[in-house]
XYZ file of C-alpha atoms in Angstrom:
364
model
C -4.254 5.878 47.392
C -6.984 7.763 49.234
C -8.024 11.243 48.123
C -11.460 11.992 49.647
C -11.397 13.034 53.309
C -14.578 12.441 55.313
C -15.106 13.423 58.973
C -15.002 9.733 59.914
C -11.721 9.201 58.040
C -10.176 12.275 59.680
C -11.256 11.139 63.153
C -9.701 7.740 62.500
C -6.423 9.313 61.349
C -6.273 11.574 64.402
C -6.760 8.889 67.035
C -3.788 8.078 69.247
C -1.638 5.136 68.176
C 1.145 3.047 69.703
C 4.427 4.896 69.288
C 5.821 5.349 66.700
C 3.233 6.547 64.192
C 5.288 7.655 61.175
C 4.138 10.371 58.766
C 6.013 10.917 55.511
C 5.007 14.081 53.636
C 6.419 15.079 50.253
C 5.548 17.193 47.210
C 4.867 15.260 44.009
C 4.521 16.138 40.347
C 1.744 15.398 37.887
C 3.789 15.457 34.667
C 7.091 14.528 33.098
C 9.946 15.207 33.395
C 9.477 16.548 36.937
C 7.758 13.384 38.209
C 10.881 11.306 37.480
C 12.332 12.569 40.776
C 9.365 11.453 42.899
C 10.361 7.766 43.394
C 13.870 8.828 44.457
C 12.548 11.378 46.948
C 10.132 8.838 48.399
C 12.930 6.287 48.770
C 15.051 8.898 50.545
C 12.221 9.728 52.954
C 11.792 6.064 53.840
C 15.555 5.831 54.468
C 15.343 8.898 56.731
C 12.456 7.308 58.646
C 14.492 4.124 59.039
C 17.441 6.129 60.360
C 15.265 7.893 62.930
C 13.652 4.639 64.047
C 17.118 3.091 64.520
C 18.268 6.064 66.605
C 15.160 6.252 68.806
C 15.675 4.397 72.128
C 11.901 4.355 72.671
C 11.350 2.031 69.695
C 11.817 -1.699 70.303
C 13.343 -3.901 67.610
C 10.039 -5.716 66.981
C 8.088 -2.489 66.668
C 10.750 -1.003 64.395
C 10.501 -3.952 62.016
C 6.689 -3.805 62.102
C 6.568 -0.128 61.163
C 9.257 -0.460 58.485
C 7.350 -3.364 56.942
C 4.222 -1.208 56.874
C 6.161 1.638 55.243
C 7.592 -0.642 52.549
C 4.160 -2.096 51.825
C 2.705 1.411 51.567
C 5.427 2.462 49.117
C 4.871 -0.686 47.027
C 1.158 0.188 46.812
C 1.808 3.808 45.802
C 1.299 4.541 42.119
C 3.292 7.718 41.541
C 2.230 7.732 37.883
C -1.123 9.036 39.140
C 0.276 11.434 41.740
C -1.295 14.806 42.466
C 0.545 17.730 44.110
C 1.384 16.083 47.412
C 1.773 12.633 48.962
C 1.229 11.571 52.574
C 2.278 8.123 53.774
C 1.161 7.039 57.242
C 2.504 3.926 58.973
C 2.116 2.585 62.512
C 2.275 -0.880 64.070
C -0.071 -3.092 62.071
C -1.345 -0.445 59.617
C -0.557 1.943 56.800
C -2.355 4.453 54.547
C -1.373 6.514 51.507
C -3.068 9.807 50.584
C -2.736 11.961 47.465
C -3.615 15.658 47.851
C -4.226 18.454 45.351
C -2.047 20.946 47.190
C 1.764 21.293 47.515
C 3.146 20.117 50.864
C 6.547 20.495 52.556
C 8.847 17.486 52.742
C 8.832 16.033 56.257
C 9.363 12.899 58.331
C 7.536 12.917 61.670
C 7.532 10.279 64.432
C 4.773 10.712 67.018
C 1.816 8.915 68.586
C -0.615 10.389 66.030
C -0.447 10.947 62.278
C 0.281 14.433 60.904
C -3.036 15.578 59.395
C -2.659 19.359 58.965
C -1.615 19.166 55.283
C -4.430 16.741 54.526
C -7.019 18.986 56.197
C -5.781 22.120 54.429
C -5.741 20.383 51.038
C -9.285 19.159 51.587
C -10.474 22.662 52.496
C -8.725 24.195 49.479
C -10.330 21.666 47.128
C -13.821 22.783 48.263
C -15.472 19.321 48.460
C -19.080 19.136 47.298
C -21.857 16.667 46.497
C -23.769 16.224 43.253
C -27.121 14.436 43.263
C -28.345 13.376 39.812
C -32.058 12.575 39.728
C -34.047 10.711 37.079
C -37.274 8.696 37.032
C -35.472 5.348 37.267
C -32.183 6.205 39.018
C -30.857 8.663 41.592
C -27.068 8.781 41.801
C -24.652 10.528 44.164
C -21.275 11.949 43.194
C -18.449 13.237 45.404
C -16.621 16.251 44.003
C -13.246 17.744 44.885
C -12.169 20.658 42.754
C -12.624 19.640 39.135
C -12.769 15.916 39.866
C -15.958 13.955 40.448
C -16.263 10.305 41.510
C -19.263 8.044 41.939
C -20.251 7.588 45.615
C -21.696 4.222 46.625
C -21.242 4.432 50.403
C -24.399 6.336 51.415
C -27.302 4.369 49.971
C -26.835 5.497 46.383
C -27.366 4.849 43.551
C -31.053 4.090 43.938
C -32.830 2.323 41.059
C -36.402 1.390 40.215
C -38.139 -0.396 37.354
C -40.375 1.865 35.262
C -42.313 -1.073 33.796
C -45.980 -0.954 34.847
C -47.708 -4.315 34.218
C -51.080 -2.550 34.186
C -49.998 0.327 31.918
C -52.100 -0.710 28.901
C -55.390 -0.750 30.858
C -54.569 2.521 32.629
C -53.807 4.185 29.312
C -57.168 3.013 27.881
C -59.127 4.534 30.754
C -56.975 7.648 30.964
C -55.539 6.753 34.367
C -51.823 6.484 33.476
C -49.946 9.200 35.401
C -46.881 10.925 34.011
C -43.420 9.616 34.886
C -42.957 12.019 37.798
C -46.538 12.087 39.097
C -47.378 8.531 40.140
C -47.109 7.544 43.793
C -44.268 5.101 43.129
C -42.162 7.949 41.754
C -42.965 10.136 44.744
C -42.001 7.356 47.178
C -38.778 6.751 45.228
C -37.845 10.424 45.584
C -38.862 10.439 49.284
C -36.457 7.569 49.926
C -33.705 9.531 48.198
C -34.529 12.621 50.267
C -34.246 10.578 53.479
C -30.847 9.159 52.489
C -29.625 12.596 51.417
C -30.713 14.208 54.702
C -28.801 11.555 56.653
C -25.676 12.159 54.568
C -25.755 15.951 54.876
C -26.256 15.713 58.641
C -22.901 13.948 58.974
C -20.967 15.243 55.951
C -22.327 18.671 55.112
C -20.960 20.067 51.855
C -22.316 22.338 49.121
C -24.893 20.395 47.103
C -25.660 20.556 43.390
C -28.678 18.706 42.004
C -28.898 17.792 38.322
C -31.893 16.479 36.383
C -34.778 17.352 34.127
C -36.906 20.246 35.444
C -39.781 17.873 36.328
C -37.436 15.695 38.390
C -36.004 18.707 40.214
C -39.515 19.926 40.995
C -40.555 16.544 42.401
C -37.485 16.340 44.653
C -38.404 19.727 46.131
C -42.028 18.676 46.649
C -41.374 15.450 48.576
C -38.728 16.626 51.072
C -36.427 19.322 52.416
C -32.952 17.767 52.200
C -32.113 19.445 48.889
C -33.604 22.797 49.846
C -30.930 25.432 49.311
C -29.034 23.268 46.827
C -27.974 24.715 43.483
C -30.175 23.253 40.762
C -28.573 22.361 37.438
C -31.357 21.535 34.907
C -29.354 18.962 32.968
C -30.803 15.488 32.427
C -29.176 12.128 31.731
C -26.451 12.340 34.352
C -27.904 9.749 36.743
C -26.643 7.188 34.209
C -23.745 9.373 33.101
C -19.978 9.406 33.512
C -18.005 11.399 36.116
C -16.493 13.723 33.502
C -19.952 14.646 32.197
C -21.160 15.417 35.712
C -18.108 17.578 36.448
C -18.600 19.519 33.205
C -22.318 20.082 33.885
C -21.806 21.572 37.361
C -18.618 23.549 36.527
C -20.383 26.857 35.688
C -22.430 26.740 38.914
C -19.321 25.937 40.954
C -17.407 28.827 39.394
C -20.244 31.203 40.195
C -20.340 29.954 43.790
C -16.573 30.446 44.099
C -16.811 34.041 42.853
C -19.654 34.734 45.270
C -17.700 33.226 48.185
C -14.693 35.458 47.466
C -16.862 38.583 47.226
C -18.640 37.765 50.491
C -15.374 36.944 52.276
C -13.757 40.248 51.272
C -16.880 42.194 52.275
C -16.796 40.413 55.633
C -13.183 41.477 56.165
C -14.139 45.089 55.458
C -16.928 44.936 58.038
C -14.582 43.324 60.564
C -12.121 46.206 60.234
C -14.821 48.626 61.267
C -15.971 46.392 64.100
C -12.496 45.739 65.502
C -12.802 41.995 64.887
C -10.116 41.849 62.217
C -6.686 40.234 62.125
C -4.132 40.238 59.318
C -0.680 38.836 58.657
C 0.534 35.347 59.466
C 1.790 36.174 62.991
C -1.397 37.828 64.240
C -3.697 35.332 62.525
C -1.694 32.404 63.946
C -2.116 33.810 67.455
C -5.874 34.213 67.005
C -6.191 30.696 65.565
C -4.299 29.300 68.560
C -6.844 31.017 70.828
C -9.781 29.608 68.792
C -10.973 33.131 67.997
C -11.325 32.891 64.213
C -14.832 32.947 62.757
C -13.705 33.078 59.107
C -10.175 32.660 57.788
C -9.415 34.130 54.362
C -6.142 33.036 52.757
C -4.621 33.195 49.293
C -4.640 29.833 47.528
C -0.868 29.425 47.108
C 0.371 31.343 50.146
C 3.241 29.565 51.894
C 5.746 30.910 54.383
C 8.491 29.383 56.517
C 8.661 30.598 60.116
C 10.111 29.947 63.537
C 7.809 29.879 66.532
C 9.266 32.154 69.186
C 7.793 33.382 72.477
C 4.199 33.760 71.373
C 5.219 35.131 67.974
C 6.353 33.893 64.589
C 9.551 35.019 62.951
C 10.553 34.573 59.293
C 12.954 31.686 58.730
C 14.954 30.154 55.894
C 13.732 27.003 54.200
C 16.884 25.153 55.291
C 16.364 26.059 58.980
C 15.983 22.706 60.768
C 13.871 24.276 63.521
C 11.511 26.058 61.117
C 7.842 25.317 60.536
C 7.261 24.957 56.798
C 3.488 24.437 56.851
C 2.317 27.132 59.255
C -0.518 28.157 56.905
C -1.861 24.598 56.841
C -1.577 24.547 60.645
C -3.655 27.745 60.855
C -6.257 26.258 58.490
C -6.527 23.093 60.578
C -6.781 25.042 63.858
C -9.528 27.230 62.399
C -11.580 24.261 61.218
C -11.067 22.375 64.498
C -12.507 25.319 66.440
C -15.577 25.530 64.176
C -14.378 28.370 61.966
C -14.823 28.722 58.218
C -11.985 28.839 55.680
C -12.183 30.635 52.334
C -9.373 30.466 49.777
C -9.057 33.441 47.425
C -6.914 34.042 44.307
C -3.271 34.959 44.821
C -2.699 38.694 45.206
C -6.175 39.373 46.601
C -4.842 39.975 50.129
C -1.446 41.483 49.297
C -1.996 44.466 51.605
C -3.004 42.149 54.473
C 0.057 39.936 54.201
C -1.794 37.306 52.126
C -3.857 36.051 55.073
C -6.594 37.679 57.197
C -9.444 36.717 59.489
C -12.772 37.783 60.914
C -12.692 37.197 64.678
C -15.445 35.954 66.945
C -14.689 38.638 69.530
């Protein structure tokens, strides 16, 4: 199962496909006894997809069998014992993908010529993805973080390693010409190479960056390049050779401080927007502004969900069992905001109670 969404992965998911591209979306459970129902619900969703494929005159018999085979393979590859809060199964002729997300999703079966990505995008934004660069004299490692989870990244030129053995060290020490670990030219070139790789990564996948290492290593990284300028420094050594859990624990206090600062700044921005008449609040008004690509910053409570019907330019409350209702309108607003270049900030539940749990700073 995939869990880390990159811009390249999202672009690939959004490309047009031969009809039908099937998207199965369902909530899942992390613990017993609730997770016992997940295999049954997934089986029922596959049966519903099969029923819709059978009833669709635009689907040929060969294509139907192809997509169903892809769905069954995807289900066989899905390990629900390691499920998160939501599951997305995508299947189209000749391909399938399974994604686990750390955010509840509504149960849906969708047949289209593209995959349904709004829940995936919203979950990725809510998880606040980030990078951690761990620097040491002999290794520089990269970690991808999502919420409290950190995984080793090996797709962007990291880890980088070098041998600290100097065959001429004994003579240099005798004549007093042996530089310190972080002062010789080889070390500087090693850190320059890391800076170059990091700059390339951030240019394509910009995320908040945390840099861990001994103070001398952090100083050298700042001296040789600019890629890590503005990153949060965490003076904690040993993590370049460490385990993901240790990295996550080391950066947790800095991440929590950043999250508090982001909430404070977002709420202050909403206050300024009220005075400048660039403010929108409530799901109906914010949805309209997102549809017009007018949102500069969207601020939404972390667990806000609401079921609506889309009327003539407005949203109306709807029951969860309404077949014509939209169950993931908040995720749709999040995706629209990000697609138009806006920023999304999630805040604790109850923070925006007076604004209807969702508000925005408008571009104009």
